Amino acid sequence: MKNKSPLGKLAVAHFAFFRKGISFGVLAKNVVKNIFLLTKLYWKYILFMDLIMRIVIKFFYI
């Protein structure tokens, strides 16, 4: 089964991972956890920027 396309290579790589015993459930759980952590950090950043903008606006519009 020779496939020259990148997608084919990716599929082969995935099958190799499954053979090694990395289950899809564990991969999915890790991805979800990473996304959750990123969104939490993102919201903290948004709140922080909002706070800074409010301080700046109060400072300039007195």
PDB file of N, CA and C in Angstrom:
ATOM      1  N   MET A   1       0.848  -1.200   0.000  1.00  0.00           N
ATOM      2  CA  MET A   1       0.000   0.000   0.000  1.00  0.00           C
ATOM      3  C   MET A   1       0.881   1.247   0.000  1.00  0.00           C
ATOM      4  N   LYS A   2       1.345   1.630  -1.164  1.00  0.00           N
ATOM      5  CA  LYS A   2       2.204   2.822  -1.276  1.00  0.00           C
ATOM      6  C   LYS A   2       1.362   4.028  -1.670  1.00  0.00           C
ATOM      7  N   ASN A   3       1.425   5.048  -0.809  1.00  0.00           N
ATOM      8  CA  ASN A   3       0.661   6.277  -1.058  1.00  0.00           C
ATOM      9  C   ASN A   3       1.617   7.460  -0.944  1.00  0.00           C
ATOM     10  N   LYS A   4       1.693   8.247  -2.001  1.00  0.00           N
ATOM     11  CA  LYS A   4       2.646   9.360  -2.031  1.00  0.00           C
ATOM     12  C   LYS A   4       2.107  10.631  -1.366  1.00  0.00           C
ATOM     13  N   SER A   5       0.784  10.720  -1.208  1.00  0.00           N
ATOM     14  CA  SER A   5       0.183  11.939  -0.661  1.00  0.00           C
ATOM     15  C   SER A   5       0.498  12.100   0.831  1.00  0.00           C
ATOM     16  N   PRO A   6       0.598  13.343   1.328  1.00  0.00           N
ATOM     17  CA  PRO A   6       0.864  13.592   2.755  1.00  0.00           C
ATOM     18  C   PRO A   6      -0.202  12.975   3.656  1.00  0.00           C
ATOM     19  N   LEU A   7      -1.463  13.041   3.183  1.00  0.00           N
ATOM     20  CA  LEU A   7      -2.575  12.493   3.962  1.00  0.00           C
ATOM     21  C   LEU A   7      -2.418  10.992   4.152  1.00  0.00           C
ATOM     22  N   GLY A   8      -1.977  10.326   3.092  1.00  0.00           N
ATOM     23  CA  GLY A   8      -1.730   8.883   3.156  1.00  0.00           C
ATOM     24  C   GLY A   8      -0.646   8.550   4.168  1.00  0.00           C
ATOM     25  N   LYS A   9       0.429   9.341   4.153  1.00  0.00           N
ATOM     26  CA  LYS A   9       1.524   9.163   5.107  1.00  0.00           C
ATOM     27  C   LYS A   9       1.021   9.362   6.539  1.00  0.00           C
ATOM     28  N   LEU A  10       0.181  10.376   6.723  1.00  0.00           N
ATOM     29  CA  LEU A  10      -0.399  10.671   8.032  1.00  0.00           C
ATOM     30  C   LEU A  10      -1.229   9.490   8.531  1.00  0.00           C
ATOM     31  N   ALA A  11      -2.034   8.934   7.624  1.00  0.00           N
ATOM     32  CA  ALA A  11      -2.869   7.772   7.960  1.00  0.00           C
ATOM     33  C   ALA A  11      -2.000   6.601   8.386  1.00  0.00           C
ATOM     34  N   VAL A  12      -0.926   6.357   7.647  1.00  0.00           N
ATOM     35  CA  VAL A  12       0.014   5.280   7.973  1.00  0.00           C
ATOM     36  C   VAL A  12       0.636   5.511   9.355  1.00  0.00           C
ATOM     37  N   ALA A  13       1.010   6.765   9.615  1.00  0.00           N
ATOM     38  CA  ALA A  13       1.585   7.127  10.910  1.00  0.00           C
ATOM     39  C   ALA A  13       0.587   6.864  12.040  1.00  0.00           C
ATOM     40  N   HIS A  14      -0.685   7.214  11.796  1.00  0.00           N
ATOM     41  CA  HIS A  14      -1.735   6.979  12.787  1.00  0.00           C
ATOM     42  C   HIS A  14      -1.911   5.494  13.063  1.00  0.00           C
ATOM     43  N   PHE A  15      -1.907   4.688  12.006  1.00  0.00           N
ATOM     44  CA  PHE A  15      -2.040   3.243  12.181  1.00  0.00           C
ATOM     45  C   PHE A  15      -0.868   2.693  12.993  1.00  0.00           C
ATOM     46  N   ALA A  16       0.326   3.238  12.763  1.00  0.00           N
ATOM     47  CA  ALA A  16       1.511   2.830  13.516  1.00  0.00           C
ATOM     48  C   ALA A  16       1.325   3.141  15.004  1.00  0.00           C
ATOM     49  N   PHE A  17       0.765   4.320  15.292  1.00  0.00           N
ATOM     50  CA  PHE A  17       0.486   4.699  16.682  1.00  0.00           C
ATOM     51  C   PHE A  17      -0.496   3.733  17.338  1.00  0.00           C
ATOM     52  N   PHE A  18      -1.570   3.393  16.607  1.00  0.00           N
ATOM     53  CA  PHE A  18      -2.571   2.476  17.149  1.00  0.00           C
ATOM     54  C   PHE A  18      -1.954   1.111  17.436  1.00  0.00           C
ATOM     55  N   ARG A  19      -1.051   0.662  16.554  1.00  0.00           N
ATOM     56  CA  ARG A  19      -0.371  -0.626  16.751  1.00  0.00           C
ATOM     57  C   ARG A  19       0.485  -0.595  18.004  1.00  0.00           C
ATOM     58  N   LYS A  20       1.083   0.572  18.277  1.00  0.00           N
ATOM     59  CA  LYS A  20       1.928   0.705  19.470  1.00  0.00           C
ATOM     60  C   LYS A  20       1.102   0.697  20.754  1.00  0.00           C
ATOM     61  N   GLY A  21      -0.195   0.880  20.637  1.00  0.00           N
ATOM     62  CA  GLY A  21      -1.060   0.757  21.812  1.00  0.00           C
ATOM     63  C   GLY A  21      -1.585   2.070  22.357  1.00  0.00           C
ATOM     64  N   ILE A  22      -1.412   3.172  21.604  1.00  0.00           N
ATOM     65  CA  ILE A  22      -1.979   4.446  22.046  1.00  0.00           C
ATOM     66  C   ILE A  22      -3.439   4.466  21.602  1.00  0.00           C
ATOM     67  N   SER A  23      -4.328   4.371  22.558  1.00  0.00           N
ATOM     68  CA  SER A  23      -5.756   4.321  22.218  1.00  0.00           C
ATOM     69  C   SER A  23      -6.281   5.706  21.878  1.00  0.00           C
ATOM     70  N   PHE A  24      -7.299   5.747  21.034  1.00  0.00           N
ATOM     71  CA  PHE A  24      -7.891   7.012  20.594  1.00  0.00           C
ATOM     72  C   PHE A  24      -8.517   7.765  21.770  1.00  0.00           C
ATOM     73  N   GLY A  25      -9.088   7.029  22.720  1.00  0.00           N
ATOM     74  CA  GLY A  25      -9.707   7.633  23.905  1.00  0.00           C
ATOM     75  C   GLY A  25      -8.729   8.490  24.690  1.00  0.00           C
ATOM     76  N   VAL A  26      -7.532   7.959  24.909  1.00  0.00           N
ATOM     77  CA  VAL A  26      -6.506   8.687  25.663  1.00  0.00           C
ATOM     78  C   VAL A  26      -6.089   9.941  24.901  1.00  0.00           C
ATOM     79  N   LEU A  27      -5.888   9.799  23.580  1.00  0.00           N
ATOM     80  CA  LEU A  27      -5.528  10.949  22.741  1.00  0.00           C
ATOM     81  C   LEU A  27      -6.601  12.024  22.792  1.00  0.00           C
ATOM     82  N   ALA A  28      -7.854  11.600  22.639  1.00  0.00           N
ATOM     83  CA  ALA A  28      -8.978  12.542  22.646  1.00  0.00           C
ATOM     84  C   ALA A  28      -9.062  13.272  23.985  1.00  0.00           C
ATOM     85  N   LYS A  29      -8.869  12.515  25.079  1.00  0.00           N
ATOM     86  CA  LYS A  29      -8.941  13.107  26.421  1.00  0.00           C
ATOM     87  C   LYS A  29      -7.858  14.172  26.597  1.00  0.00           C
ATOM     88  N   ASN A  30      -6.649  13.869  26.132  1.00  0.00           N
ATOM     89  CA  ASN A  30      -5.545  14.830  26.233  1.00  0.00           C
ATOM     90  C   ASN A  30      -5.825  16.082  25.416  1.00  0.00           C
ATOM     91  N   VAL A  31      -6.363  15.905  24.219  1.00  0.00           N
ATOM     92  CA  VAL A  31      -6.686  17.050  23.357  1.00  0.00           C
ATOM     93  C   VAL A  31      -7.735  17.933  24.017  1.00  0.00           C
ATOM     94  N   VAL A  32      -8.782  17.310  24.554  1.00  0.00           N
ATOM     95  CA  VAL A  32      -9.863  18.050  25.227  1.00  0.00           C
ATOM     96  C   VAL A  32      -9.310  18.811  26.427  1.00  0.00           C
ATOM     97  N   LYS A  33      -8.440  18.144  27.194  1.00  0.00           N
ATOM     98  CA  LYS A  33      -7.846  18.777  28.370  1.00  0.00           C
ATOM     99  C   LYS A  33      -7.019  19.990  27.970  1.00  0.00           C
ATOM    100  N   ASN A  34      -6.227  19.852  26.898  1.00  0.00           N
ATOM    101  CA  ASN A  34      -5.400  20.959  26.409  1.00  0.00           C
ATOM    102  C   ASN A  34      -6.257  22.130  25.942  1.00  0.00           C
ATOM    103  N   ILE A  35      -7.329  21.827  25.208  1.00  0.00           N
ATOM    104  CA  ILE A  35      -8.240  22.880  24.731  1.00  0.00           C
ATOM    105  C   ILE A  35      -8.869  23.601  25.920  1.00  0.00           C
ATOM    106  N   PHE A  36      -9.283  22.830  26.939  1.00  0.00           N
ATOM    107  CA  PHE A  36      -9.900  23.399  28.141  1.00  0.00           C
ATOM    108  C   PHE A  36      -8.922  24.349  28.845  1.00  0.00           C
ATOM    109  N   LEU A  37      -7.671  23.910  28.999  1.00  0.00           N
ATOM    110  CA  LEU A  37      -6.649  24.741  29.640  1.00  0.00           C
ATOM    111  C   LEU A  37      -6.397  26.014  28.832  1.00  0.00           C
ATOM    112  N   LEU A  38      -6.321  25.892  27.506  1.00  0.00           N
ATOM    113  CA  LEU A  38      -6.097  27.055  26.644  1.00  0.00           C
ATOM    114  C   LEU A  38      -7.238  28.057  26.756  1.00  0.00           C
ATOM    115  N   THR A  39      -8.483  27.561  26.769  1.00  0.00           N
ATOM    116  CA  THR A  39      -9.631  28.470  26.868  1.00  0.00           C
ATOM    117  C   THR A  39      -9.631  29.193  28.209  1.00  0.00           C
ATOM    118  N   LYS A  40      -9.263  28.478  29.300  1.00  0.00           N
ATOM    119  CA  LYS A  40      -9.187  29.110  30.621  1.00  0.00           C
ATOM    120  C   LYS A  40      -8.159  30.237  30.614  1.00  0.00           C
ATOM    121  N   LEU A  41      -6.975  29.967  30.044  1.00  0.00           N
ATOM    122  CA  LEU A  41      -5.926  30.984  29.948  1.00  0.00           C
ATOM    123  C   LEU A  41      -6.390  32.159  29.098  1.00  0.00           C
ATOM    124  N   TYR A  42      -7.089  31.854  28.010  1.00  0.00           N
ATOM    125  CA  TYR A  42      -7.587  32.872  27.085  1.00  0.00           C
ATOM    126  C   TYR A  42      -8.554  33.812  27.788  1.00  0.00           C
ATOM    127  N   TRP A  43      -9.482  33.230  28.584  1.00  0.00           N
ATOM    128  CA  TRP A  43     -10.443  34.062  29.314  1.00  0.00           C
ATOM    129  C   TRP A  43      -9.760  34.931  30.352  1.00  0.00           C
ATOM    130  N   LYS A  44      -8.748  34.392  31.052  1.00  0.00           N
ATOM    131  CA  LYS A  44      -7.991  35.185  32.022  1.00  0.00           C
ATOM    132  C   LYS A  44      -7.321  36.364  31.335  1.00  0.00           C
ATOM    133  N   TYR A  45      -6.757  36.120  30.148  1.00  0.00           N
ATOM    134  CA  TYR A  45      -6.101  37.159  29.362  1.00  0.00           C
ATOM    135  C   TYR A  45      -7.095  38.244  28.959  1.00  0.00           C
ATOM    136  N   ILE A  46      -8.286  37.848  28.495  1.00  0.00           N
ATOM    137  CA  ILE A  46      -9.326  38.803  28.092  1.00  0.00           C
ATOM    138  C   ILE A  46      -9.740  39.680  29.283  1.00  0.00           C
ATOM    139  N   LEU A  47      -9.962  39.054  30.433  1.00  0.00           N
ATOM    140  CA  LEU A  47     -10.363  39.799  31.636  1.00  0.00           C
ATOM    141  C   LEU A  47      -9.263  40.777  32.052  1.00  0.00           C
ATOM    142  N   PHE A  48      -8.015  40.334  31.982  1.00  0.00           N
ATOM    143  CA  PHE A  48      -6.863  41.167  32.329  1.00  0.00           C
ATOM    144  C   PHE A  48      -6.772  42.379  31.407  1.00  0.00           C
ATOM    145  N   MET A  49      -6.933  42.154  30.094  1.00  0.00           N
ATOM    146  CA  MET A  49      -6.889  43.246  29.128  1.00  0.00           C
ATOM    147  C   MET A  49      -8.046  44.228  29.344  1.00  0.00           C
ATOM    148  N   ASP A  50      -9.210  43.699  29.674  1.00  0.00           N
ATOM    149  CA  ASP A  50     -10.384  44.529  29.953  1.00  0.00           C
ATOM    150  C   ASP A  50     -10.109  45.453  31.137  1.00  0.00           C
ATOM    151  N   LEU A  51      -9.509  44.889  32.180  1.00  0.00           N
ATOM    152  CA  LEU A  51      -9.161  45.655  33.377  1.00  0.00           C
ATOM    153  C   LEU A  51      -8.176  46.786  33.029  1.00  0.00           C
ATOM    154  N   ILE A  52      -7.158  46.455  32.265  1.00  0.00           N
ATOM    155  CA  ILE A  52      -6.157  47.451  31.851  1.00  0.00           C
ATOM    156  C   ILE A  52      -6.817  48.561  31.044  1.00  0.00           C
ATOM    157  N   MET A  53      -7.683  48.198  30.104  1.00  0.00           N
ATOM    158  CA  MET A  53      -8.361  49.204  29.270  1.00  0.00           C
ATOM    159  C   MET A  53      -9.240  50.123  30.117  1.00  0.00           C
ATOM    160  N   ARG A  54      -9.929  49.569  31.096  1.00  0.00           N
ATOM    161  CA  ARG A  54     -10.759  50.397  31.988  1.00  0.00           C
ATOM    162  C   ARG A  54      -9.909  51.386  32.768  1.00  0.00           C
ATOM    163  N   ILE A  55      -8.764  50.928  33.289  1.00  0.00           N
ATOM    164  CA  ILE A  55      -7.862  51.797  34.046  1.00  0.00           C
ATOM    165  C   ILE A  55      -7.343  52.919  33.142  1.00  0.00           C
ATOM    166  N   VAL A  56      -6.937  52.546  31.928  1.00  0.00           N
ATOM    167  CA  VAL A  56      -6.413  53.525  30.958  1.00  0.00           C
ATOM    168  C   VAL A  56      -7.487  54.560  30.609  1.00  0.00           C
ATOM    169  N   ILE A  57      -8.705  54.101  30.366  1.00  0.00           N
ATOM    170  CA  ILE A  57      -9.813  55.007  30.024  1.00  0.00           C
ATOM    171  C   ILE A  57     -10.107  55.957  31.191  1.00  0.00           C
ATOM    172  N   LYS A  58     -10.143  55.442  32.406  1.00  0.00           N
ATOM    173  CA  LYS A  58     -10.376  56.294  33.588  1.00  0.00           C
ATOM    174  C   LYS A  58      -9.257  57.313  33.746  1.00  0.00           C
ATOM    175  N   PHE A  59      -8.038  56.873  33.488  1.00  0.00           N
ATOM    176  CA  PHE A  59      -6.863  57.738  33.625  1.00  0.00           C
ATOM    177  C   PHE A  59      -6.900  58.892  32.621  1.00  0.00           C
ATOM    178  N   PHE A  60      -7.301  58.600  31.382  1.00  0.00           N
ATOM    179  CA  PHE A  60      -7.290  59.611  30.331  1.00  0.00           C
ATOM    180  C   PHE A  60      -8.536  60.485  30.295  1.00  0.00           C
ATOM    181  N   TYR A  61      -9.644  60.002  30.858  1.00  0.00           N
ATOM    182  CA  TYR A  61     -10.898  60.776  30.777  1.00  0.00           C
ATOM    183  C   TYR A  61     -11.345  61.282  32.140  1.00  0.00           C
ATOM    184  N   ILE A  62     -10.433  61.973  32.821  1.00  0.00           N
ATOM    185  CA  ILE A  62     -10.806  62.570  34.106  1.00  0.00           C
ATOM    186  C   ILE A  62     -11.096  64.052  33.876  1.00  0.00           C
TER     187      ILE A  62
END
